[in-house]
Tab-separated table of N, CA and C and ligand atoms in Angstrom:
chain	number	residue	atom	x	y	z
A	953	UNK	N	122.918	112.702	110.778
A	953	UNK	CA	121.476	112.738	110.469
A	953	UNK	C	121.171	114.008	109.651
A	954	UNK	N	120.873	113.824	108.294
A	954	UNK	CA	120.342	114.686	107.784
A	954	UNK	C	119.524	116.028	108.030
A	955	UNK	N	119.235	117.128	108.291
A	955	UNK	CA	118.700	117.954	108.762
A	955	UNK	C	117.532	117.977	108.606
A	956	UNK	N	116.681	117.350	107.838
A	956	UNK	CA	115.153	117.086	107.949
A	956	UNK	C	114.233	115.423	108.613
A	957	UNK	N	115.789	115.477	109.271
A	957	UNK	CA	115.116	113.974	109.629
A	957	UNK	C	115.216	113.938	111.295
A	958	UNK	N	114.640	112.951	111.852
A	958	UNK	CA	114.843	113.345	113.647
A	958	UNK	C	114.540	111.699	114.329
A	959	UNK	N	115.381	111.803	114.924
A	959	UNK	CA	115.241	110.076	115.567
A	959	UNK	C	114.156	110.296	117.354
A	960	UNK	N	113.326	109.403	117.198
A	960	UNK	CA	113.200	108.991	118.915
A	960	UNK	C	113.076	107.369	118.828
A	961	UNK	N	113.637	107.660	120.701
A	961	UNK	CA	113.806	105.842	121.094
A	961	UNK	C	112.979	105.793	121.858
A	962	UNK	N	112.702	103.891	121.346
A	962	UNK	CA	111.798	103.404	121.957
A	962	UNK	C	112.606	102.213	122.615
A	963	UNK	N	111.709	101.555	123.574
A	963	UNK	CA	112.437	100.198	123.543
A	963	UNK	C	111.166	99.262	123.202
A	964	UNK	N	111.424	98.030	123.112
A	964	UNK	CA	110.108	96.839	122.909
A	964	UNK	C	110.443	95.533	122.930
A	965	UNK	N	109.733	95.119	123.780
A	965	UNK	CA	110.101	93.621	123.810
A	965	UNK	C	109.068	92.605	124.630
A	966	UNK	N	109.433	91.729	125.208
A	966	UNK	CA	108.483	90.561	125.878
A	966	UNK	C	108.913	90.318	127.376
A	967	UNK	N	107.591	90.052	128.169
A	967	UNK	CA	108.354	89.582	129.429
A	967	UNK	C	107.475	88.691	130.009
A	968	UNK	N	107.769	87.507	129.776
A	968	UNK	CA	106.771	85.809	130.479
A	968	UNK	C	107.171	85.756	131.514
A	969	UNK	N	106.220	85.290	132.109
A	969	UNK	CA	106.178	84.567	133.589
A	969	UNK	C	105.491	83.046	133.699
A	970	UNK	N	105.810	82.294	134.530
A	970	UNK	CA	105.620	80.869	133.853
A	970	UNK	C	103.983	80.949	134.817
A	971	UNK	N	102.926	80.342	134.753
A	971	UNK	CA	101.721	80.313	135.957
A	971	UNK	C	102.517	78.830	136.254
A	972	UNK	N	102.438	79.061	138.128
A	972	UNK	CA	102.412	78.255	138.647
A	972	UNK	C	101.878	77.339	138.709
A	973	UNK	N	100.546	77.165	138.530
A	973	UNK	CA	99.865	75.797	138.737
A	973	UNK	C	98.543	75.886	137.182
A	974	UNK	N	99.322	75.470	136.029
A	974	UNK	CA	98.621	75.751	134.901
A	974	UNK	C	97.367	75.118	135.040
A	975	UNK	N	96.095	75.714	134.713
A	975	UNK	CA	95.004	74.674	134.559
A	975	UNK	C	94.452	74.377	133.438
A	976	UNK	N	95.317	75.165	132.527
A	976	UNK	CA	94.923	74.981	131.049
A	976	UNK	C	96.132	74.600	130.275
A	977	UNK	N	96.166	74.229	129.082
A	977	UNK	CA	97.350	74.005	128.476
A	977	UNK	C	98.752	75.439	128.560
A	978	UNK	N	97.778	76.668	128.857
A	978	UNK	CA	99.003	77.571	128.749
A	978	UNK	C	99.031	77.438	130.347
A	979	UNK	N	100.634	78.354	129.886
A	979	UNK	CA	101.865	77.648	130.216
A	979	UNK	C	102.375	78.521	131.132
A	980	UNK	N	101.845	80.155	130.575
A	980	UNK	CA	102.894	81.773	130.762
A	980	UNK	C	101.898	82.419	130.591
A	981	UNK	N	102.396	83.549	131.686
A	981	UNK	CA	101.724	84.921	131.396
A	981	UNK	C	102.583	85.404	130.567
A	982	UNK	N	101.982	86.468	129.437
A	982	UNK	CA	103.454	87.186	128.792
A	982	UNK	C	102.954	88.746	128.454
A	983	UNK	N	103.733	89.319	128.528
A	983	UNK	CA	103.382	90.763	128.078
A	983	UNK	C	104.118	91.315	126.422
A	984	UNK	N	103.360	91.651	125.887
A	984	UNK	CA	104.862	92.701	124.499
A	984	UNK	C	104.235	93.804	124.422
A	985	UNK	N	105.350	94.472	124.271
A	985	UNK	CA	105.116	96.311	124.651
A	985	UNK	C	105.922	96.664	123.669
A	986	UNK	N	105.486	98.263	123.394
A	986	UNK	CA	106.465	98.925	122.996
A	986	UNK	C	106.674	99.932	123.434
A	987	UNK	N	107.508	100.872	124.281
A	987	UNK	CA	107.168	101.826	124.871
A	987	UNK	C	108.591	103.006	124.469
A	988	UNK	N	108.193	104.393	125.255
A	988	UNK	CA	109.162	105.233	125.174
A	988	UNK	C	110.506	104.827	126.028
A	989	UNK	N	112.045	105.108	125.272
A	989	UNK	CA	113.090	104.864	126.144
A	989	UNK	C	113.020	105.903	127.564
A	990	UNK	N	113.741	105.436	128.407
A	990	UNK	CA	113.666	106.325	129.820
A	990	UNK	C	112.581	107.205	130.123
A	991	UNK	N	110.950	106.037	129.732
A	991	UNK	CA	109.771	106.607	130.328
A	991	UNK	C	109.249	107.594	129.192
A	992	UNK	N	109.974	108.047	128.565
A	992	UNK	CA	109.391	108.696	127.695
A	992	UNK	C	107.595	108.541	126.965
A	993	UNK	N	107.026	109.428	127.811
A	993	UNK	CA	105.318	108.880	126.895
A	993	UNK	C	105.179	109.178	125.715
A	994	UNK	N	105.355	108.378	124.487
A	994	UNK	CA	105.195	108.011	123.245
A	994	UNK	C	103.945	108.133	122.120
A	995	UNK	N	102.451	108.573	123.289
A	995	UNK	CA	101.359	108.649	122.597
A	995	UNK	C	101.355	110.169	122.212
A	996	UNK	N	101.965	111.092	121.994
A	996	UNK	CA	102.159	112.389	121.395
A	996	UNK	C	102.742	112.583	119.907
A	997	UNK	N	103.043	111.263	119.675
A	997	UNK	CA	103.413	111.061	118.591
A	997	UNK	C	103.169	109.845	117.263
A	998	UNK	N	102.861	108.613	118.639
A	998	UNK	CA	102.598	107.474	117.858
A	998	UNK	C	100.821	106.763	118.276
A	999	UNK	N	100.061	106.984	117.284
A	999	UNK	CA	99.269	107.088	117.594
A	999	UNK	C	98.504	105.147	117.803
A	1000	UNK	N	98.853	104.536	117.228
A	1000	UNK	CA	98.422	103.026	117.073
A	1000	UNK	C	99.883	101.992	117.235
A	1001	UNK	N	99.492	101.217	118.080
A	1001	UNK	CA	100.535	100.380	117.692
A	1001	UNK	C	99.867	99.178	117.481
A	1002	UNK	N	99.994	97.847	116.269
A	1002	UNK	CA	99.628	96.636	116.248
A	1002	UNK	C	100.299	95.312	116.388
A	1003	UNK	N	100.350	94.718	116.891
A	1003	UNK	CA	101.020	93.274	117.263
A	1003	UNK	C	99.822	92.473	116.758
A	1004	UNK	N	100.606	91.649	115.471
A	1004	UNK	CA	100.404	90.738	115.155
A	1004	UNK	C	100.692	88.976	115.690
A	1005	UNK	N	99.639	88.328	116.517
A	1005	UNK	CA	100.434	87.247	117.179
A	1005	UNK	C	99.699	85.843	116.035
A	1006	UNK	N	100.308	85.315	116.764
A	1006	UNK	CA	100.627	83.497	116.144
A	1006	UNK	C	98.998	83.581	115.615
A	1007	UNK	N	98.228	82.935	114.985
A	1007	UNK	CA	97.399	82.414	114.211
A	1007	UNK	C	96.419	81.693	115.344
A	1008	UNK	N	97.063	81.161	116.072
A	1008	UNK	CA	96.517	80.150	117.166
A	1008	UNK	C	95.965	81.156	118.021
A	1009	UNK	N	95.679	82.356	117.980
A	1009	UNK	CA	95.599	83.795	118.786
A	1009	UNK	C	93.961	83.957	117.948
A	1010	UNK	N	93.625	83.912	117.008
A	1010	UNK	CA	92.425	84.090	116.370
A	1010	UNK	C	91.745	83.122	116.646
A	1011	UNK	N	90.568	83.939	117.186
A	1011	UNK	CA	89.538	82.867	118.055
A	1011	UNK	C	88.719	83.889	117.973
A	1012	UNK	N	87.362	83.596	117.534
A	1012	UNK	CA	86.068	84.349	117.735
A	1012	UNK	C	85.748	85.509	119.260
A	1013	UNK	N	86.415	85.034	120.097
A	1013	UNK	CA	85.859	85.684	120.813
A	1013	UNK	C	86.422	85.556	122.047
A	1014	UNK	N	87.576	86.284	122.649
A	1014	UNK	CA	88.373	86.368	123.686
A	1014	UNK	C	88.686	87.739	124.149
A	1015	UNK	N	89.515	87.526	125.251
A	1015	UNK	CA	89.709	88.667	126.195
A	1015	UNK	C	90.986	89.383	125.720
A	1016	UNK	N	91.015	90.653	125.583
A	1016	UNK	CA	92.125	91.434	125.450
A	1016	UNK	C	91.909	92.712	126.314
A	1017	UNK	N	93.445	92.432	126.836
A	1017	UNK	CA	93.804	93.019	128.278
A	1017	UNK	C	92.528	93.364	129.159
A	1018	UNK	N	91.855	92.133	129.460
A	1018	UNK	CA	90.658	92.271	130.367
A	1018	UNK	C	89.241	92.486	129.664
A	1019	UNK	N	88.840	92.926	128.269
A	1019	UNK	CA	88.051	93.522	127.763
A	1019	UNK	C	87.863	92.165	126.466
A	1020	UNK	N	86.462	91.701	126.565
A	1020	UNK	CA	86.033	90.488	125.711
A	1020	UNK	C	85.676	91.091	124.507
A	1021	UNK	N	86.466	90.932	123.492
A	1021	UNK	CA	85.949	91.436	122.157
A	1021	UNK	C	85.944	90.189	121.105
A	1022	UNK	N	85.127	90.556	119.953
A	1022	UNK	CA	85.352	89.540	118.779
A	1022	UNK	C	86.416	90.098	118.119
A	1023	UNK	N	87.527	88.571	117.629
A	1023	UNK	CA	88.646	88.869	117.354
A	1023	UNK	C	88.766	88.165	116.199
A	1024	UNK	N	88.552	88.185	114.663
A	1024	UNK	CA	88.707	87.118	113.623
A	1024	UNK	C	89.736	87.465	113.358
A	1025	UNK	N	91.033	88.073	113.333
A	1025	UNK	CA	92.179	87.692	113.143
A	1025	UNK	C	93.082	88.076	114.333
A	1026	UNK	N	94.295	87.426	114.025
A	1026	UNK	CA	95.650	87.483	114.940
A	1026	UNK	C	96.104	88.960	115.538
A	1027	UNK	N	95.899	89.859	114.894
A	1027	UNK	CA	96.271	91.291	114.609
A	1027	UNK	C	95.269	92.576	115.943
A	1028	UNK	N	96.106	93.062	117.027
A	1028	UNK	CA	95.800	93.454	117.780
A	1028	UNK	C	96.248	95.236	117.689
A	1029	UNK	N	95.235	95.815	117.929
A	1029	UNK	CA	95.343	97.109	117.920
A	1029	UNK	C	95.301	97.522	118.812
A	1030	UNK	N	95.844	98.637	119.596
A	1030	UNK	CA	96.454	99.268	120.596
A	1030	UNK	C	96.248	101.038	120.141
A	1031	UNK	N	95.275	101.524	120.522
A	1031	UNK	CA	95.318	102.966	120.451
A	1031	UNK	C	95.931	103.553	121.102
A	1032	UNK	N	95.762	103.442	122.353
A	1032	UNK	CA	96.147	104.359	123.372
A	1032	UNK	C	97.455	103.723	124.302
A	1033	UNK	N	98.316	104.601	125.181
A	1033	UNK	CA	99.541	104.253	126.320
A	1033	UNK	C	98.771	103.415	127.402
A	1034	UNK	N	99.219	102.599	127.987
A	1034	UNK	CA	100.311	101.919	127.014
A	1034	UNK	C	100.566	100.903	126.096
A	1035	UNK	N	100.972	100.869	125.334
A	1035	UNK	CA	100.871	99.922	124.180
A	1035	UNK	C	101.167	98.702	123.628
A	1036	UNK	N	100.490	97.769	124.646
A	1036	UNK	CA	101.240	96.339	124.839
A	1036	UNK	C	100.012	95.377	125.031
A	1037	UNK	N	100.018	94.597	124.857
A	1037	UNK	CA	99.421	93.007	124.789
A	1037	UNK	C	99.496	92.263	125.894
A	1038	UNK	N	98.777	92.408	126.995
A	1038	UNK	CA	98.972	90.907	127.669
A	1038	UNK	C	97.677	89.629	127.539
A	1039	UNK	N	98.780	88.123	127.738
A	1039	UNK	CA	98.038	87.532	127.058
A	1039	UNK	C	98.455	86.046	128.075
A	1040	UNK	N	98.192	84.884	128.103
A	1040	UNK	CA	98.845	83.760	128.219
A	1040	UNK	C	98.994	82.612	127.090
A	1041	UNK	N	99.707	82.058	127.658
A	1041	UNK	CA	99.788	80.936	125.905
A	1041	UNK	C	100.770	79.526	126.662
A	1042	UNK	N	101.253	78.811	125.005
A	1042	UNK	CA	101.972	77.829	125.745
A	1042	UNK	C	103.788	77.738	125.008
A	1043	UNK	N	103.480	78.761	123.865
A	1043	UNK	CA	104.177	78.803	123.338
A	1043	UNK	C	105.077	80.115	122.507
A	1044	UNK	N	106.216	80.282	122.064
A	1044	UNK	CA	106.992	80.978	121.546
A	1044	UNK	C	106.450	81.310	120.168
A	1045	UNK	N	106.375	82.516	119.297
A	1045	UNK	CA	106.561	82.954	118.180
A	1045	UNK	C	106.815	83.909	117.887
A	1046	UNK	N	107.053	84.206	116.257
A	1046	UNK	CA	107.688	85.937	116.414
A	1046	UNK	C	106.155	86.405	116.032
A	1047	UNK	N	105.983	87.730	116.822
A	1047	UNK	CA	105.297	88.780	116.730
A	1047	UNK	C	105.529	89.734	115.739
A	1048	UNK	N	104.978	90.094	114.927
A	1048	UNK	CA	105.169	91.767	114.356
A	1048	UNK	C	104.504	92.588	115.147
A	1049	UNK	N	105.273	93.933	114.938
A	1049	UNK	CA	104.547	94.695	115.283
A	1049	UNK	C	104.384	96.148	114.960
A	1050	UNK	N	104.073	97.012	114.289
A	1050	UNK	CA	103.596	97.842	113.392
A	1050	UNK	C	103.115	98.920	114.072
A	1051	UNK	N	103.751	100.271	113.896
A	1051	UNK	CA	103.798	101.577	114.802
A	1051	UNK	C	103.172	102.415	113.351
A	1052	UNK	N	102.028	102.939	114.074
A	1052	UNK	CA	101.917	104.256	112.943
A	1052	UNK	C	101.364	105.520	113.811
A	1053	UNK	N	101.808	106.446	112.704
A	1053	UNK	CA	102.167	107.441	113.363
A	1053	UNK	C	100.627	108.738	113.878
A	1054	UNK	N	100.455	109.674	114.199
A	1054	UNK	CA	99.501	110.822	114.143
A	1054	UNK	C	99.654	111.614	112.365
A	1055	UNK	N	101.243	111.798	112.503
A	1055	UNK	CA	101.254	112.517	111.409
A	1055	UNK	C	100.931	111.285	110.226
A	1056	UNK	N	100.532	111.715	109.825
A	1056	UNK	CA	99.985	110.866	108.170
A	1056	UNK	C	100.893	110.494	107.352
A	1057	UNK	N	101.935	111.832	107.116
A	1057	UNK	CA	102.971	111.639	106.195
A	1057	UNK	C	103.903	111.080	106.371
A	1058	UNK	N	104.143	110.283	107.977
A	1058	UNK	CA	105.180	109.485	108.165
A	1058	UNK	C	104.505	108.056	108.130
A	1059	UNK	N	105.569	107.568	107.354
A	1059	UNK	CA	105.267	106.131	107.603
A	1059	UNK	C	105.320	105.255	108.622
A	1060	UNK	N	104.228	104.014	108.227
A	1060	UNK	CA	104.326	103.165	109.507
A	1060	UNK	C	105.473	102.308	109.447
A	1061	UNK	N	105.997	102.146	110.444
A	1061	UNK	CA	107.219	101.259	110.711
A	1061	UNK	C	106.689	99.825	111.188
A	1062	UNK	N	107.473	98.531	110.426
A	1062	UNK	CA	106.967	97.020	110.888
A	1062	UNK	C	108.200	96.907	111.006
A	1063	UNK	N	107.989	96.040	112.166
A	1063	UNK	CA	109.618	95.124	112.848
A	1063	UNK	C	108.740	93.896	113.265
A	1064	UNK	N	109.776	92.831	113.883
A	1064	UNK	CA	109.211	91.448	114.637
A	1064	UNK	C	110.124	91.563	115.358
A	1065	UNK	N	109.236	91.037	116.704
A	1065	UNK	CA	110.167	90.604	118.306
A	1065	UNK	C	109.379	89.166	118.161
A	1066	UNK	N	110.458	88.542	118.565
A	1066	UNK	CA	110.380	87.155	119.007
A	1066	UNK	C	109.669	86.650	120.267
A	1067	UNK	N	108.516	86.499	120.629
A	1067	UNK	CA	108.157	86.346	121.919
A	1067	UNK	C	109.340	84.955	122.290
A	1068	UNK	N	109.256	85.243	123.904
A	1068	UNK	CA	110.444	84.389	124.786
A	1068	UNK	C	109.954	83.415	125.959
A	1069	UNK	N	109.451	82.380	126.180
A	1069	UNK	CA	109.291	82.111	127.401
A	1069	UNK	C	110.048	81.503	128.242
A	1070	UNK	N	111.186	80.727	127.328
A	1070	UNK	CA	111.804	80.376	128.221
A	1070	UNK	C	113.228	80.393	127.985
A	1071	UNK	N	114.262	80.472	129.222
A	1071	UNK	CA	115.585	80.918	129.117
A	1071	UNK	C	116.656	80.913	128.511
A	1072	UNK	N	117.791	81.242	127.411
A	1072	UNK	CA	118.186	80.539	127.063
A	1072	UNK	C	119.501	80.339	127.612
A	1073	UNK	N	120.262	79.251	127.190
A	1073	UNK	CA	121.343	78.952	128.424
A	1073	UNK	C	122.322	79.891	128.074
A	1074	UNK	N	122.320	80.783	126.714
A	1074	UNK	CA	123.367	81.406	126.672
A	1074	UNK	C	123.636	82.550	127.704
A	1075	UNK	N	122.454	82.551	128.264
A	1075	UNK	CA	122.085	83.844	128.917
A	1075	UNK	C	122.557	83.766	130.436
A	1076	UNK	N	122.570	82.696	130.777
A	1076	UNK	CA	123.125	81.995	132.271
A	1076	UNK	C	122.238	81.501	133.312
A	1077	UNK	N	121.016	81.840	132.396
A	1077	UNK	CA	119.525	82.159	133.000
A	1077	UNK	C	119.060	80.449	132.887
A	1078	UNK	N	119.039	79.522	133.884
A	1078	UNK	CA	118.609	78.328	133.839
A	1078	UNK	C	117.047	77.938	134.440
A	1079	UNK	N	117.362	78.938	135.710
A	1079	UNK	CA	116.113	78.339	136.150
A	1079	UNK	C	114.370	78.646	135.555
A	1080	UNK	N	113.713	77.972	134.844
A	1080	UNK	CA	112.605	78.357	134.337
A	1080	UNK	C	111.654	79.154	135.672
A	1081	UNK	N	111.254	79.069	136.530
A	1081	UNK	CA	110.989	79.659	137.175
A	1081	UNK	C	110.397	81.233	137.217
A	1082	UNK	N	112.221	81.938	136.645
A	1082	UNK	CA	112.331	82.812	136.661
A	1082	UNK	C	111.172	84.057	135.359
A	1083	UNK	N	110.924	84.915	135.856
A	1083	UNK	CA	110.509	85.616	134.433
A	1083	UNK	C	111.730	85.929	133.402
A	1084	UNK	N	111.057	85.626	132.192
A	1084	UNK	CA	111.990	86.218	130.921
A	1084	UNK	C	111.537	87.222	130.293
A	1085	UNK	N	113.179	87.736	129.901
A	1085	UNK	CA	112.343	89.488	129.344
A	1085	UNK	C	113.687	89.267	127.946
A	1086	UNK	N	113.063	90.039	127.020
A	1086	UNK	CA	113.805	90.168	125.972
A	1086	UNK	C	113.221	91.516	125.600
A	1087	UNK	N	114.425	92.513	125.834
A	1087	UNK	CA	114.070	93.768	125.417
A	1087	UNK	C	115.192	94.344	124.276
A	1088	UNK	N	115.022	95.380	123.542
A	1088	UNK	CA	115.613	95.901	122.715
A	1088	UNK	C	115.123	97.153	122.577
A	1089	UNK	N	116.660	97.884	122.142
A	1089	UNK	CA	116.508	99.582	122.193
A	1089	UNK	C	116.160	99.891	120.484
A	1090	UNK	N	115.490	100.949	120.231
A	1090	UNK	CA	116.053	101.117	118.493
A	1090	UNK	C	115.531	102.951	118.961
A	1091	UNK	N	115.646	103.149	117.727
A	1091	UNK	CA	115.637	103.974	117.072
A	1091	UNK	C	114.568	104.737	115.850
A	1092	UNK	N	113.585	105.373	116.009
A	1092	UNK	CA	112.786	105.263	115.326
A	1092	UNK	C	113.475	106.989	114.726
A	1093	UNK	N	113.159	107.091	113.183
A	1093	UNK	CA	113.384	107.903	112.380
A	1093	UNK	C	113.077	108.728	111.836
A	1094	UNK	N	112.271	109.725	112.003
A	1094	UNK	CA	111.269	110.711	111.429
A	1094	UNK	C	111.324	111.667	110.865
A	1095	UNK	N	110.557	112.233	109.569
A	1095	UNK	CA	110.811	112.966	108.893
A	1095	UNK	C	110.360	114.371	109.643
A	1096	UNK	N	111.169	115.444	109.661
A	1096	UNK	CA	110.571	116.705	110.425
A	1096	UNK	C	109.265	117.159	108.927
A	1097	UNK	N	108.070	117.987	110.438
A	1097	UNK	CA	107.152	118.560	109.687
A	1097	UNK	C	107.602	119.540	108.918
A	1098	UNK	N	107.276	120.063	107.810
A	1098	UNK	CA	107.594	120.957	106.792
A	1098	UNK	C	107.018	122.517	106.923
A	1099	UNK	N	105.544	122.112	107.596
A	1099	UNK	CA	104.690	122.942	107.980
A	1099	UNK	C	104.515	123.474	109.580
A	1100	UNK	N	106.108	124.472	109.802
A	1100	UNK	CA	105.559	124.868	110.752
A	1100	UNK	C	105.504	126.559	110.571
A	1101	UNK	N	104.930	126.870	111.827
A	1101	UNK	CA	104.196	128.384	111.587
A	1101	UNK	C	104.599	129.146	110.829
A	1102	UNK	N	106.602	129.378	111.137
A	1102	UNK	CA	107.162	129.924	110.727
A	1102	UNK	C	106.960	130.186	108.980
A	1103	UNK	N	107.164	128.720	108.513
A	1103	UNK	CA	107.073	128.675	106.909
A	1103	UNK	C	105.660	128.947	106.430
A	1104	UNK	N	104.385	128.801	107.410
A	1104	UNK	CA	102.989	129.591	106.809
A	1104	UNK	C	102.915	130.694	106.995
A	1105	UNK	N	103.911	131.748	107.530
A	1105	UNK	CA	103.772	132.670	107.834
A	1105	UNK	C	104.470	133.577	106.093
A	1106	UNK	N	105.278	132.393	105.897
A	1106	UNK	CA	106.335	132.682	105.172
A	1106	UNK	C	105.501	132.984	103.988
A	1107	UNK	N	104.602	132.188	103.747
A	1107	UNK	CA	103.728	131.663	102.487
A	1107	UNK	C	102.559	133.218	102.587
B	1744	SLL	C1	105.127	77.297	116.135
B	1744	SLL	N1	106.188	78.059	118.118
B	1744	SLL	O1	105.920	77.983	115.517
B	1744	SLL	C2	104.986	77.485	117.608
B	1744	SLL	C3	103.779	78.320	117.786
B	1744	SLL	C4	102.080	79.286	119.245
B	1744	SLL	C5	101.682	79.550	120.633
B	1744	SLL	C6	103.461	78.679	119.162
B	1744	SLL	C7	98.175	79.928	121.692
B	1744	SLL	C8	97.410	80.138	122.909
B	1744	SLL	C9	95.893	80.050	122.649
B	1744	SLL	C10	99.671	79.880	121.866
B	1744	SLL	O2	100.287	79.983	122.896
B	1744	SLL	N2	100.295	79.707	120.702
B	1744	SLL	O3	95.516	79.010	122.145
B	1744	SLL	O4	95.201	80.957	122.965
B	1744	SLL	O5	104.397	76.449	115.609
C-alpha cells in the first residue's frame, strides 16, 4: 500500500427471515447493512450510506425503519450508525449501495450486494425456515489527509 493511501474494513451484507404466517404478499423480514469489521463504529468516518432497492420499493409513502416518510424513489439514505435498511418484501434483488465519506476529497464508493432470501443448496442450507445471511468482508481504501497540523505548521 502506497504511503498515502490507508485501508479500513467493513463488512455488508443481508440477513432474511421468512414471517411465519404472511398476511401480505411479503414473504421476509430482511435487513442490509453495512457496518465496521470486528464492531468497529464506522460513523467517524463515513458519513452517509445509500442503498438503492428494487423499483417495486418506490411508493409514495411508506415506513423506513419505523419512521413514515415520502419516498419517490428506490434510493434510501442512512445518515447516521447504524447503517442499514430494514424492510419486508417477497422477493430477491441486487441492491447498490453507495458509502460517502465526511472528508469531501474522498470519493464515494458504489458496490451491489445481492439481497438473499432464500437458501442456496450449495450452501447445505435447505431448510427455508432458517434465516439467511450473506455477508462479505472488503476493504475500503482511503486517501490519507494531506492537511495535518504538522504540514500547517510547516506552511
Ligand atoms: C426481479 N427478483 O428481478 C425480482 C424483483 C423485487 C422484490 C424482486 C417489493 C415489496 C413491496 C419486493 O419485495 N420486491 O412491494 O414493497 O424482477
Amino acid at each position: 500500500m502506497p504511503g498515502n493511501r490507508y485501508t479500513r474494513s467493513i463488512v455488508y451484507g443481508s440477513l432474511a427471515v421468512p414471517i411465519k404466517k404472511p398476511e401480505t404478499d411479503h414473504t421476509h423480514k430482511w435487513t442490509v447493512y453495512v457496518r465496521g469489521f470486528n464492531g468497529e463504529d464506522i460513523s467517524y468516518y463515513i458519513k452517509r450510506v445509500s442503498f438503492k432497492l428494487h423499483d417495486s420499493f418506490a411508493q409514495p409513502v411508506r415506513s423506513i425503519n419505523g419512521t413514515v416518510v415520502e419516498l419517490l424513489t428506490s434510493e434510501i439514505d442512512i445518515d447516521e450508525a447504524p447503517f442499514e435498511v430494514n424492510e419486508t418484501g417477497w422477493g430477491e434483488f441486487q441492491i447498490q449501495i453507495k458509502i460517502t465519506f465526511h472528508d469531501p476529497s474522498q470519493r464515494p464508493v458504489t458496490f451491489n450486494h445481492t439481497l438473499k432470501l432464500h437458501p442456496s443448496e450449495d450452501l447445505g442450507q435447505l431448510k427455508t425456515s432458517k434465516p439467511v445471511l450473506s455477508e462479505f468482508y472488503d476493504e475500503l481504501v482511503l486517501k490519507r489527509i494531506l492537511l495535518s497540523p504538522y504540514i500547517l505548521d510547516y506552511w
